[in-house]
Structures are given as C-alpha cells and as structure tokens.
C-alpha cells in the first residue's frame, strides 16, 4: 500500500484540502482520497503535489513494505 | 459534492424504476373478455378499482417526478456550465470524472456494477426462458436488475464521500 505525508505537509503549510486541490488542479475530494491512501495518484499529480508542498516525491510517498527499511 | 446532481442521479433512476414497477403492477391484472364469434368480434379490458388507482397514480407520479427531475437538471446545468448534463446523453451522467481521483472511484463503482451484471444477466435469461410465471414477472425481474445496479453504484460512490472529511 502506498503511504504518504500529504496531510502532514499540507497542515505544515496551512493549506486546506481545497487550497491544495486548487493548486494542483484537482478536487478537494481527490486530496482527501490521497491522504487516506485510498487512491494512488499518477506520477504527474505526485510531482505537482511534491512541488507545492516543497519536497520531493520520495519524501511524500513511499510503500508500506519499505517502512521497516527506514533508519 | 454530496449535493451534486450527478451523485443523486442514480437515486432518481431508482425512483423512476420503482414507479415503472408500480405501473406494471397496475396494468398486469386486467380482466380481459374476448368475444370472437361469426357475428361479433370484440375485446374488452377492464381494470379493478385498485389497479386503476395504481395505474393513474403511478402515471401522475411519473410525470411529477419527470418535471422535478428536469428542473433540477436545468439548475445543475446553469450552476455548472462546464459540466452540463444532457437529458438524452448516451454516456451515463452519474460518472464523476473531473480528475483522476474522481475517475478512480467511478471506476471502482462501475467495476462493482459490471461484476453484478455478468452473473445477474445470465440468471435473468434463464429465468425468462424457463419461468412458469407470466411475462410480467420477467419484466419485473429486469426492472429489479436495473434497480440493483443503481443501488450498487450509488452505495459505492456514497461510501467514499461519506468517509472523506476536510
């Protein structure tokens, strides 16, 4: 399963789901689905999210199975 | 989003199917008298009081629903000029496809409906072929399948919107 840090970073920058959605040109609901891990975004959307949240895709998304490998 | 007309569209279709079922129930029980002799040929169809009431009631209800449906459709089209719904669209207007997230949940809902259809349609065909019941039950079974597909679609979409919060 794909895990992410979207909610955490969005809160850090004080964005609502709607704000973030507008910046990457998707609906608020799609941001909610991504945060819940219910939907894996495309590479394009992942890159857009990473850009708005001032990080890189690897920091924003990772596979659950890789959790144990993190230091 | 929950008030989006496209979300409510399956509910409207379920309503129309129910009214159609009511109408069918009404017209399915006439007393038919056929006279076919050398001197006279006539056929009279007589509906009982309840059947007549159901037929007229369902017709009135159907047209009332049709008017409200059309008003809501126009209101949606005025509010969403970029996402207009045509009342005669071939493509189901309940699809939510503004972006990839919406497309994802539409696909999930459509897959569930498809899974239902691939076993319900053959069963329906077998029922229609071998059922000793009158034709009316086959039509009712078709309406039931149509109703259930909208229920499945609606519940799947609603599940996603119920869970998501700002």
mmCIF file of C-alpha atoms in Angstrom:
data_model
loop_
_atom_site.group_PDB
_atom_site.id
_atom_site.type_symbol
_atom_site.label_atom_id
_atom_site.label_comp_id
_atom_site.label_asym_id
_atom_site.label_seq_id
_atom_site.Cartn_x
_atom_site.Cartn_y
_atom_site.Cartn_z
ATOM 1 C CA UNK A 1 0.000 0.000 0.000
ATOM 2 C CA UNK A 2 1.161 3.488 -0.823
ATOM 3 C CA UNK A 3 1.616 5.697 2.232
ATOM 4 C CA UNK A 4 2.086 9.414 2.176
ATOM 5 C CA UNK A 5 2.863 12.558 4.109
ATOM 6 C CA UNK A 6 0.446 14.808 2.245
ATOM 7 C CA UNK A 7 -1.752 15.593 5.250
ATOM 8 C CA UNK A 8 1.217 16.366 7.486
ATOM 9 C CA UNK A 9 2.875 18.697 4.977
ATOM 10 C CA UNK A 10 -0.412 20.314 3.996
ATOM 11 C CA UNK A 11 -1.009 21.160 7.666
ATOM 12 C CA UNK A 12 2.541 22.481 7.980
ATOM 13 C CA UNK A 13 1.921 24.989 5.213
ATOM 14 C CA UNK A 14 -1.565 25.792 6.481
ATOM 15 C CA UNK A 15 -3.377 24.625 3.380
ATOM 16 C CA UNK A 16 -6.867 23.218 3.456
ATOM 17 C CA UNK A 17 -7.636 20.302 1.183
ATOM 18 C CA UNK A 18 -9.427 22.747 -1.110
ATOM 19 C CA UNK A 19 -6.393 25.073 -1.240
ATOM 20 C CA UNK A 20 -4.090 22.230 -2.126
ATOM 21 C CA UNK A 21 -6.570 20.832 -4.630
ATOM 22 C CA UNK A 22 -6.799 24.174 -6.419
ATOM 23 C CA UNK A 23 -3.025 24.456 -6.626
ATOM 24 C CA UNK A 24 -2.635 21.080 -8.279
ATOM 25 C CA UNK A 25 -5.872 21.321 -10.242
ATOM 26 C CA UNK A 26 -7.859 18.514 -8.631
ATOM 27 C CA UNK A 27 -10.946 18.412 -6.418
ATOM 28 C CA UNK A 28 -10.823 18.559 -2.630
ATOM 29 C CA UNK A 29 -12.176 15.013 -2.584
ATOM 30 C CA UNK A 30 -9.203 13.716 -4.524
ATOM 31 C CA UNK A 31 -6.830 15.225 -1.968
ATOM 32 C CA UNK A 32 -8.880 13.511 0.746
ATOM 33 C CA UNK A 33 -8.688 10.162 -1.079
ATOM 34 C CA UNK A 34 -4.903 10.518 -1.429
ATOM 35 C CA UNK A 35 -4.440 11.395 2.241
ATOM 36 C CA UNK A 36 -6.438 8.341 3.283
ATOM 37 C CA UNK A 37 -4.297 6.174 1.000
ATOM 38 C CA UNK A 38 -7.436 5.169 -0.851
ATOM 39 C CA UNK A 39 -6.082 6.317 -4.155
ATOM 40 C CA UNK A 40 -2.569 6.309 -5.603
ATOM 41 C CA UNK A 41 -2.011 9.461 -7.650
ATOM 42 C CA UNK A 42 -0.357 9.452 -11.047
ATOM 43 C CA UNK A 43 3.275 10.437 -11.442
ATOM 44 C CA UNK A 44 2.188 13.812 -12.803
ATOM 45 C CA UNK A 45 -0.034 14.578 -9.828
ATOM 46 C CA UNK A 46 2.593 13.271 -7.392
ATOM 47 C CA UNK A 47 5.156 15.628 -8.898
ATOM 48 C CA UNK A 48 2.732 18.539 -8.708
ATOM 49 C CA UNK A 49 1.954 17.786 -5.060
ATOM 50 C CA UNK A 50 5.630 17.460 -4.209
ATOM 51 C CA UNK A 51 6.315 20.815 -5.859
ATOM 52 C CA UNK A 52 3.536 22.638 -3.987
ATOM 53 C CA UNK A 53 4.486 21.009 -0.695
ATOM 54 C CA UNK A 54 8.149 21.855 -1.336
ATOM 55 C CA UNK A 55 9.508 18.367 -1.121
ATOM 56 C CA UNK A 56 10.314 15.520 -3.473
ATOM 57 C CA UNK A 57 8.165 12.554 -4.435
ATOM 58 C CA UNK A 58 10.266 10.096 -2.412
ATOM 59 C CA UNK A 59 9.689 12.121 0.719
ATOM 60 C CA UNK A 60 5.997 12.482 0.011
ATOM 61 C CA UNK A 61 5.112 8.913 -0.981
ATOM 62 C CA UNK A 62 6.546 5.553 -0.049
ATOM 63 C CA UNK A 63 5.474 1.910 0.007
ATOM 64 C CA UNK A 64 4.274 0.494 3.286
ATOM 65 C CA UNK A 65 6.562 -2.515 2.893
ATOM 66 C CA UNK A 66 9.552 -0.142 2.879
ATOM 67 C CA UNK A 67 8.655 1.154 6.356
ATOM 68 C CA UNK A 68 10.874 -1.436 8.047
ATOM 69 C CA UNK A 69 13.871 -0.400 5.939
ATOM 70 C CA UNK A 70 13.783 3.181 7.131
ATOM 71 C CA UNK A 71 16.514 4.108 9.527
ATOM 72 C CA UNK B 1 -20.175 17.443 -3.692
ATOM 73 C CA UNK B 2 -22.832 15.412 -1.899
ATOM 74 C CA UNK B 3 -25.430 17.740 -3.389
ATOM 75 C CA UNK B 4 -24.025 17.328 -6.871
ATOM 76 C CA UNK B 5 -26.825 16.293 -9.210
ATOM 77 C CA UNK B 6 -24.625 13.575 -10.688
ATOM 78 C CA UNK B 7 -24.439 11.961 -7.232
ATOM 79 C CA UNK B 8 -28.221 11.998 -6.964
ATOM 80 C CA UNK B 9 -28.779 10.752 -10.500
ATOM 81 C CA UNK B 10 -28.821 7.034 -9.535
ATOM 82 C CA UNK B 11 -31.410 7.840 -6.850
ATOM 83 C CA UNK B 12 -33.613 9.444 -9.478
ATOM 84 C CA UNK B 13 -33.262 6.422 -11.726
ATOM 85 C CA UNK B 14 -34.164 4.128 -8.830
ATOM 86 C CA UNK B 15 -37.254 6.259 -8.249
ATOM 87 C CA UNK B 16 -38.275 6.076 -11.909
ATOM 88 C CA UNK B 17 -37.802 2.299 -11.926
ATOM 89 C CA UNK B 18 -39.961 1.931 -8.816
ATOM 90 C CA UNK B 19 -42.738 3.985 -10.372
ATOM 91 C CA UNK B 20 -42.479 1.948 -13.550
ATOM 92 C CA UNK B 21 -42.769 -1.208 -11.426
ATOM 93 C CA UNK B 22 -45.893 0.231 -9.788
ATOM 94 C CA UNK B 23 -47.363 0.978 -13.202
ATOM 95 C CA UNK B 24 -46.550 -2.522 -14.364
ATOM 96 C CA UNK B 25 -48.215 -3.981 -11.301
ATOM 97 C CA UNK B 26 -51.324 -1.963 -12.138
ATOM 98 C CA UNK B 27 -51.550 -2.949 -15.782
ATOM 99 C CA UNK B 28 -50.776 -6.605 -15.138
ATOM 100 C CA UNK B 29 -54.119 -7.564 -13.689
ATOM 101 C CA UNK B 30 -56.874 -6.688 -16.163
ATOM 102 C CA UNK B 31 -59.984 -8.729 -16.680
ATOM 103 C CA UNK B 32 -59.905 -9.420 -20.401
ATOM 104 C CA UNK B 33 -63.012 -10.511 -22.221
ATOM 105 C CA UNK B 34 -62.572 -11.592 -25.830
ATOM 106 C CA UNK B 35 -65.612 -12.360 -27.968
ATOM 107 C CA UNK B 36 -64.884 -13.930 -31.335
ATOM 108 C CA UNK B 37 -67.946 -15.398 -32.997
ATOM 109 C CA UNK B 38 -69.340 -15.360 -36.509
ATOM 110 C CA UNK B 39 -71.464 -12.318 -35.744
ATOM 111 C CA UNK B 40 -69.390 -10.474 -33.187
ATOM 112 C CA UNK B 41 -65.800 -9.671 -32.592
ATOM 113 C CA UNK B 42 -64.843 -7.612 -29.579
ATOM 114 C CA UNK B 43 -62.340 -7.356 -26.823
ATOM 115 C CA UNK B 44 -62.816 -5.550 -23.547
ATOM 116 C CA UNK B 45 -60.146 -4.906 -20.943
ATOM 117 C CA UNK B 46 -61.365 -3.993 -17.500
ATOM 118 C CA UNK B 47 -59.243 -2.869 -14.610
ATOM 119 C CA UNK B 48 -60.340 -3.142 -10.991
ATOM 120 C CA UNK B 49 -60.566 -0.146 -8.702
ATOM 121 C CA UNK B 50 -57.183 -0.686 -7.058
ATOM 122 C CA UNK B 51 -55.422 -1.447 -10.332
ATOM 123 C CA UNK B 52 -56.936 1.656 -11.905
ATOM 124 C CA UNK B 53 -55.859 3.748 -8.952
ATOM 125 C CA UNK B 54 -52.315 2.339 -9.148
ATOM 126 C CA UNK B 55 -52.114 2.994 -12.903
ATOM 127 C CA UNK B 56 -53.314 6.591 -12.717
ATOM 128 C CA UNK B 57 -51.362 7.263 -9.519
ATOM 129 C CA UNK B 58 -48.129 5.923 -10.958
ATOM 130 C CA UNK B 59 -48.584 7.864 -14.194
ATOM 131 C CA UNK B 60 -49.185 11.101 -12.298
ATOM 132 C CA UNK B 61 -46.246 10.398 -10.020
ATOM 133 C CA UNK B 62 -44.042 9.618 -13.018
ATOM 134 C CA UNK B 63 -44.818 12.905 -14.743
ATOM 135 C CA UNK B 64 -44.440 14.847 -11.491
ATOM 136 C CA UNK B 65 -41.030 13.257 -10.935
ATOM 137 C CA UNK B 66 -40.103 13.949 -14.541
ATOM 138 C CA UNK B 67 -40.854 17.666 -14.092
ATOM 139 C CA UNK B 68 -38.867 17.921 -10.832
ATOM 140 C CA UNK B 69 -36.040 15.932 -12.403
ATOM 141 C CA UNK B 70 -35.911 18.256 -15.394
ATOM 142 C CA UNK B 71 -35.957 21.375 -13.176
ATOM 143 C CA UNK B 72 -33.067 20.001 -11.098
ATOM 144 C CA UNK B 73 -31.173 19.072 -14.252
ATOM 145 C CA UNK B 74 -31.537 22.605 -15.609
ATOM 146 C CA UNK B 75 -30.438 24.064 -12.271
ATOM 147 C CA UNK B 76 -27.357 21.856 -12.330
ATOM 148 C CA UNK B 77 -26.549 22.909 -15.892
ATOM 149 C CA UNK B 78 -26.907 26.594 -15.008
ATOM 150 C CA UNK B 79 -24.603 26.207 -12.000
ATOM 151 C CA UNK B 80 -22.098 24.034 -13.872
ATOM 152 C CA UNK B 81 -21.834 25.371 -17.421
ATOM 153 C CA UNK B 82 -18.651 23.369 -17.990
ATOM 154 C CA UNK B 83 -20.166 20.091 -16.804
ATOM 155 C CA UNK B 84 -23.579 20.138 -18.377
ATOM 156 C CA UNK B 85 -25.714 17.016 -18.351
ATOM 157 C CA UNK B 86 -27.834 16.259 -21.362
ATOM 158 C CA UNK B 87 -31.144 14.533 -20.547
ATOM 159 C CA UNK B 88 -30.592 12.389 -23.645
ATOM 160 C CA UNK B 89 -26.941 11.557 -23.064
ATOM 161 C CA UNK B 90 -25.892 8.047 -24.047
ATOM 162 C CA UNK B 91 -22.989 8.173 -21.622
ATOM 163 C CA UNK B 92 -24.225 7.736 -18.027
ATOM 164 C CA UNK B 93 -24.232 11.200 -16.449
ATOM 165 C CA UNK B 94 -23.529 9.777 -12.978
ATOM 166 C CA UNK B 95 -19.873 9.277 -13.877
ATOM 167 C CA UNK B 96 -17.664 11.620 -11.847
ATOM 168 C CA UNK B 97 -14.570 12.297 -13.886
ATOM 169 C CA UNK B 98 -13.331 15.788 -13.136
ATOM 170 C CA UNK B 99 -9.909 14.471 -12.178
ATOM 171 C CA UNK B 100 -8.041 11.238 -11.615
ATOM 172 C CA UNK B 101 -9.343 10.782 -8.059
ATOM 173 C CA UNK B 102 -12.954 11.033 -9.164
ATOM 174 C CA UNK B 103 -12.250 8.769 -12.126
ATOM 175 C CA UNK B 104 -10.799 6.240 -9.692
ATOM 176 C CA UNK B 105 -13.956 5.999 -7.571
ATOM 177 C CA UNK B 106 -16.162 5.987 -10.681
ATOM 178 C CA UNK B 107 -14.127 3.068 -11.990
ATOM 179 C CA UNK B 108 -14.479 1.180 -8.690
ATOM 180 C CA UNK B 109 -18.240 1.690 -8.675
ATOM 181 C CA UNK B 110 -18.540 0.724 -12.345
ATOM 182 C CA UNK B 111 -16.499 -2.443 -11.719
ATOM 183 C CA UNK B 112 -18.862 -3.475 -8.938
ATOM 184 C CA UNK B 113 -21.866 -2.919 -11.184
ATOM 185 C CA UNK B 114 -20.188 -4.862 -14.004
ATOM 186 C CA UNK B 115 -19.440 -7.757 -11.633
ATOM 187 C CA UNK B 116 -23.102 -7.808 -10.675
ATOM 188 C CA UNK B 117 -24.287 -7.671 -14.282
ATOM 189 C CA UNK B 118 -22.156 -10.544 -15.557
ATOM 190 C CA UNK B 119 -23.930 -13.042 -13.319
ATOM 191 C CA UNK B 120 -27.327 -11.405 -12.996
ATOM 192 C CA UNK B 121 -27.974 -11.150 -16.753
ATOM 193 C CA UNK B 122 -27.413 -14.880 -17.488
ATOM 194 C CA UNK B 123 -29.586 -15.725 -14.484
ATOM 195 C CA UNK B 124 -32.239 -13.378 -15.806
ATOM 196 C CA UNK B 125 -32.054 -15.018 -19.234
ATOM 197 C CA UNK B 126 -32.504 -18.478 -17.692
ATOM 198 C CA UNK B 127 -35.390 -17.165 -15.603
ATOM 199 C CA UNK B 128 -37.046 -15.693 -18.701
ATOM 200 C CA UNK B 129 -36.613 -18.961 -20.632
ATOM 201 C CA UNK B 130 -37.841 -21.423 -18.055
ATOM 202 C CA UNK B 131 -40.015 -19.480 -15.652
ATOM 203 C CA UNK B 132 -43.552 -20.828 -15.497
ATOM 204 C CA UNK B 133 -44.648 -17.429 -14.246
ATOM 205 C CA UNK B 134 -46.292 -14.926 -16.543
ATOM 206 C CA UNK B 135 -44.320 -12.464 -18.673
ATOM 207 C CA UNK B 136 -44.949 -9.715 -16.169
ATOM 208 C CA UNK B 137 -42.543 -11.359 -13.702
ATOM 209 C CA UNK B 138 -39.786 -11.364 -16.304
ATOM 210 C CA UNK B 139 -40.276 -7.640 -16.846
ATOM 211 C CA UNK B 140 -40.288 -7.106 -13.081
ATOM 212 C CA UNK B 141 -37.051 -9.117 -12.830
ATOM 213 C CA UNK B 142 -35.471 -6.867 -15.497
ATOM 214 C CA UNK B 143 -36.531 -3.812 -13.509
ATOM 215 C CA UNK B 144 -35.130 -5.375 -10.361
ATOM 216 C CA UNK B 145 -31.729 -5.913 -12.000
ATOM 217 C CA UNK B 146 -31.771 -2.318 -13.270
ATOM 218 C CA UNK B 147 -32.684 -1.099 -9.787
ATOM 219 C CA UNK B 148 -29.967 -3.115 -8.054
ATOM 220 C CA UNK B 149 -27.257 -1.868 -10.438
ATOM 221 C CA UNK B 150 -28.088 1.718 -9.451
ATOM 222 C CA UNK B 151 -28.102 0.753 -5.754
ATOM 223 C CA UNK B 152 -24.634 -0.796 -6.089
ATOM 224 C CA UNK B 153 -23.276 2.210 -7.966
ATOM 225 C CA UNK B 154 -24.785 4.740 -5.580
ATOM 226 C CA UNK B 155 -23.660 2.957 -2.400
ATOM 227 C CA UNK B 156 -20.088 2.625 -3.671
ATOM 228 C CA UNK B 157 -19.802 6.317 -4.589
ATOM 229 C CA UNK B 158 -21.539 7.410 -1.397
ATOM 230 C CA UNK B 159 -19.184 5.288 0.706
ATOM 231 C CA UNK B 160 -16.216 7.340 -0.476
ATOM 232 C CA UNK B 161 -17.890 10.681 0.087
ATOM 233 C CA UNK B 162 -19.208 9.635 3.477
ATOM 234 C CA UNK B 163 -15.734 8.859 4.731
ATOM 235 C CA UNK B 164 -13.925 11.909 3.433
ATOM 236 C CA UNK B 165 -13.765 14.981 5.637
ATOM 237 C CA UNK B 166 -11.931 18.296 5.269
#
